[in-house]
Amino acid sequence: MATNESLKNQLAEKPQKQVAPGQLGLKALMNTPTMRKKFEEVLHDNANAFMSNVMTLVSNDSYLADSEPMSIMSGALTAATLNLGLDKNLGYAYLVPFNSKNKQ
């Protein structure tokens, strides 16, 4: 029977897979240090609130939830750079989903 130490050693020796940003989900992509840093550079103290707002917006819209996470992040970063909120009720900026995937 395997002991706790042997299991820990096996897990420690297992190489960590690097995942391309395009393969991450939206939540995982938002939590990467690079994305967090970009939003913090643009929004300073409001970065966490803005990123939370993006997550809420996407989770409440099934079309946005099916969109590419990197595309959503790009639109959100553009709105953040222009200092525009993404709240649908305010109407300053919108993330509009388009179905541009190739269908065969």
PDB file of C-alpha atoms in Angstrom, residues 7-104:
ATOM      1  CA  LEU A   7       2.270   9.728  -2.983  1.00  0.00           C
ATOM      2  CA  LYS A   8       3.617  13.193  -2.223  1.00  0.00           C
ATOM      3  CA  ASN A   9       6.908  12.298  -3.904  1.00  0.00           C
ATOM      4  CA  GLN A  10       5.127  10.967  -6.989  1.00  0.00           C
ATOM      5  CA  LEU A  11       3.081  14.138  -7.301  1.00  0.00           C
ATOM      6  CA  ALA A  12       6.138  16.325  -6.788  1.00  0.00           C
ATOM      7  CA  GLU A  13       8.069  14.474  -9.496  1.00  0.00           C
ATOM      8  CA  LYS A  14       5.216  14.682 -11.999  1.00  0.00           C
ATOM      9  CA  PRO A  15       6.025  17.435 -14.511  1.00  0.00           C
ATOM     10  CA  GLN A  16       3.616  20.358 -14.531  1.00  0.00           C
ATOM     11  CA  LYS A  17       1.853  20.886 -17.845  1.00  0.00           C
ATOM     12  CA  GLN A  18       1.930  24.393 -19.265  1.00  0.00           C
ATOM     13  CA  VAL A  19      -1.457  25.377 -20.651  1.00  0.00           C
ATOM     14  CA  ALA A  20      -1.774  27.943 -23.409  1.00  0.00           C
ATOM     15  CA  PRO A  21      -3.934  30.964 -22.469  1.00  0.00           C
ATOM     16  CA  GLY A  22      -6.338  30.153 -25.291  1.00  0.00           C
ATOM     17  CA  GLN A  23      -7.161  26.810 -23.661  1.00  0.00           C
ATOM     18  CA  LEU A  24      -8.058  28.258 -20.269  1.00  0.00           C
ATOM     19  CA  GLY A  25     -11.597  29.022 -19.191  1.00  0.00           C
ATOM     20  CA  LEU A  26     -12.557  32.600 -18.406  1.00  0.00           C
ATOM     21  CA  LYS A  27     -12.222  32.265 -14.644  1.00  0.00           C
ATOM     22  CA  ALA A  28      -8.813  30.594 -14.912  1.00  0.00           C
ATOM     23  CA  LEU A  29      -7.674  33.186 -17.448  1.00  0.00           C
ATOM     24  CA  MET A  30      -8.765  36.046 -15.197  1.00  0.00           C
ATOM     25  CA  ASN A  31      -6.847  34.554 -12.293  1.00  0.00           C
ATOM     26  CA  THR A  32      -3.548  34.335 -14.149  1.00  0.00           C
ATOM     27  CA  PRO A  33      -0.975  36.756 -12.756  1.00  0.00           C
ATOM     28  CA  THR A  34      -0.487  38.364 -16.175  1.00  0.00           C
ATOM     29  CA  MET A  35      -4.166  39.253 -16.608  1.00  0.00           C
ATOM     30  CA  ARG A  36      -4.496  40.456 -13.032  1.00  0.00           C
ATOM     31  CA  LYS A  37      -1.456  42.674 -13.508  1.00  0.00           C
ATOM     32  CA  LYS A  38      -2.841  44.185 -16.729  1.00  0.00           C
ATOM     33  CA  PHE A  39      -6.150  45.071 -15.102  1.00  0.00           C
ATOM     34  CA  GLU A  40      -4.405  46.440 -12.002  1.00  0.00           C
ATOM     35  CA  GLU A  41      -2.159  48.631 -14.185  1.00  0.00           C
ATOM     36  CA  VAL A  42      -5.202  50.119 -15.905  1.00  0.00           C
ATOM     37  CA  LEU A  43      -7.747  50.251 -13.073  1.00  0.00           C
ATOM     38  CA  HIS A  44      -5.559  50.376  -9.953  1.00  0.00           C
ATOM     39  CA  ASP A  45      -7.871  49.908  -6.930  1.00  0.00           C
ATOM     40  CA  ASN A  46     -10.958  49.113  -9.020  1.00  0.00           C
ATOM     41  CA  ALA A  47      -9.450  46.077 -10.764  1.00  0.00           C
ATOM     42  CA  ASN A  48     -11.063  43.442  -8.543  1.00  0.00           C
ATOM     43  CA  ALA A  49     -14.516  45.010  -8.788  1.00  0.00           C
ATOM     44  CA  PHE A  50     -14.236  45.322 -12.572  1.00  0.00           C
ATOM     45  CA  MET A  51     -13.078  41.716 -12.989  1.00  0.00           C
ATOM     46  CA  SER A  52     -15.890  40.523 -10.738  1.00  0.00           C
ATOM     47  CA  ASN A  53     -18.327  42.522 -12.852  1.00  0.00           C
ATOM     48  CA  VAL A  54     -17.031  40.809 -16.003  1.00  0.00           C
ATOM     49  CA  MET A  55     -17.511  37.372 -14.421  1.00  0.00           C
ATOM     50  CA  THR A  56     -21.070  38.268 -13.383  1.00  0.00           C
ATOM     51  CA  LEU A  57     -21.847  39.626 -16.835  1.00  0.00           C
ATOM     52  CA  VAL A  58     -20.604  36.460 -18.544  1.00  0.00           C
ATOM     53  CA  SER A  59     -22.298  34.077 -16.115  1.00  0.00           C
ATOM     54  CA  ASN A  60     -25.648  35.812 -16.699  1.00  0.00           C
ATOM     55  CA  ASP A  61     -25.425  35.683 -20.506  1.00  0.00           C
ATOM     56  CA  SER A  62     -25.364  32.238 -22.140  1.00  0.00           C
ATOM     57  CA  TYR A  63     -24.057  33.635 -25.432  1.00  0.00           C
ATOM     58  CA  LEU A  64     -21.111  35.295 -23.715  1.00  0.00           C
ATOM     59  CA  ALA A  65     -20.494  32.120 -21.723  1.00  0.00           C
ATOM     60  CA  ASP A  66     -20.027  30.256 -25.033  1.00  0.00           C
ATOM     61  CA  SER A  67     -17.621  32.875 -26.392  1.00  0.00           C
ATOM     62  CA  GLU A  68     -13.841  32.594 -26.460  1.00  0.00           C
ATOM     63  CA  PRO A  69     -12.423  33.635 -23.061  1.00  0.00           C
ATOM     64  CA  MET A  70      -9.550  35.544 -24.656  1.00  0.00           C
ATOM     65  CA  SER A  71     -11.998  37.533 -26.783  1.00  0.00           C
ATOM     66  CA  ILE A  72     -13.994  38.461 -23.685  1.00  0.00           C
ATOM     67  CA  MET A  73     -10.822  39.501 -21.880  1.00  0.00           C
ATOM     68  CA  SER A  74      -9.764  41.624 -24.838  1.00  0.00           C
ATOM     69  CA  GLY A  75     -13.098  43.457 -24.880  1.00  0.00           C
ATOM     70  CA  ALA A  76     -13.064  43.885 -21.113  1.00  0.00           C
ATOM     71  CA  LEU A  77      -9.527  45.263 -21.176  1.00  0.00           C
ATOM     72  CA  THR A  78     -10.504  47.715 -23.923  1.00  0.00           C
ATOM     73  CA  ALA A  79     -13.429  48.952 -21.819  1.00  0.00           C
ATOM     74  CA  ALA A  80     -11.174  49.199 -18.768  1.00  0.00           C
ATOM     75  CA  THR A  81      -8.607  51.203 -20.730  1.00  0.00           C
ATOM     76  CA  LEU A  82     -11.319  53.649 -21.807  1.00  0.00           C
ATOM     77  CA  ASN A  83     -12.596  53.775 -18.208  1.00  0.00           C
ATOM     78  CA  LEU A  84     -16.030  52.481 -19.237  1.00  0.00           C
ATOM     79  CA  GLY A  85     -18.101  50.149 -17.089  1.00  0.00           C
ATOM     80  CA  LEU A  86     -19.548  46.978 -18.572  1.00  0.00           C
ATOM     81  CA  ASP A  87     -22.789  47.088 -16.592  1.00  0.00           C
ATOM     82  CA  LYS A  88     -25.693  46.549 -19.013  1.00  0.00           C
ATOM     83  CA  ASN A  89     -27.890  48.878 -16.961  1.00  0.00           C
ATOM     84  CA  LEU A  90     -25.505  51.803 -17.337  1.00  0.00           C
ATOM     85  CA  GLY A  91     -24.931  51.317 -21.057  1.00  0.00           C
ATOM     86  CA  TYR A  92     -21.401  52.724 -21.248  1.00  0.00           C
ATOM     87  CA  ALA A  93     -19.858  49.690 -22.957  1.00  0.00           C
ATOM     88  CA  TYR A  94     -21.049  46.259 -24.032  1.00  0.00           C
ATOM     89  CA  LEU A  95     -19.504  42.886 -24.737  1.00  0.00           C
ATOM     90  CA  VAL A  96     -21.359  41.657 -27.813  1.00  0.00           C
ATOM     91  CA  PRO A  97     -21.080  37.955 -28.670  1.00  0.00           C
ATOM     92  CA  PHE A  98     -20.743  37.039 -32.330  1.00  0.00           C
ATOM     93  CA  ASN A  99     -20.902  33.529 -33.714  1.00  0.00           C
ATOM     94  CA  SER A 100     -17.913  33.615 -36.017  1.00  0.00           C
ATOM     95  CA  LYS A 101     -16.752  30.022 -35.524  1.00  0.00           C
ATOM     96  CA  ASN A 102     -16.384  28.044 -38.725  1.00  0.00           C
ATOM     97  CA  LYS A 103     -19.225  25.564 -39.066  1.00  0.00           C
ATOM     98  CA  GLN A 104     -18.869  22.540 -41.271  1.00  0.00           C
TER      99      GLN A 104
END
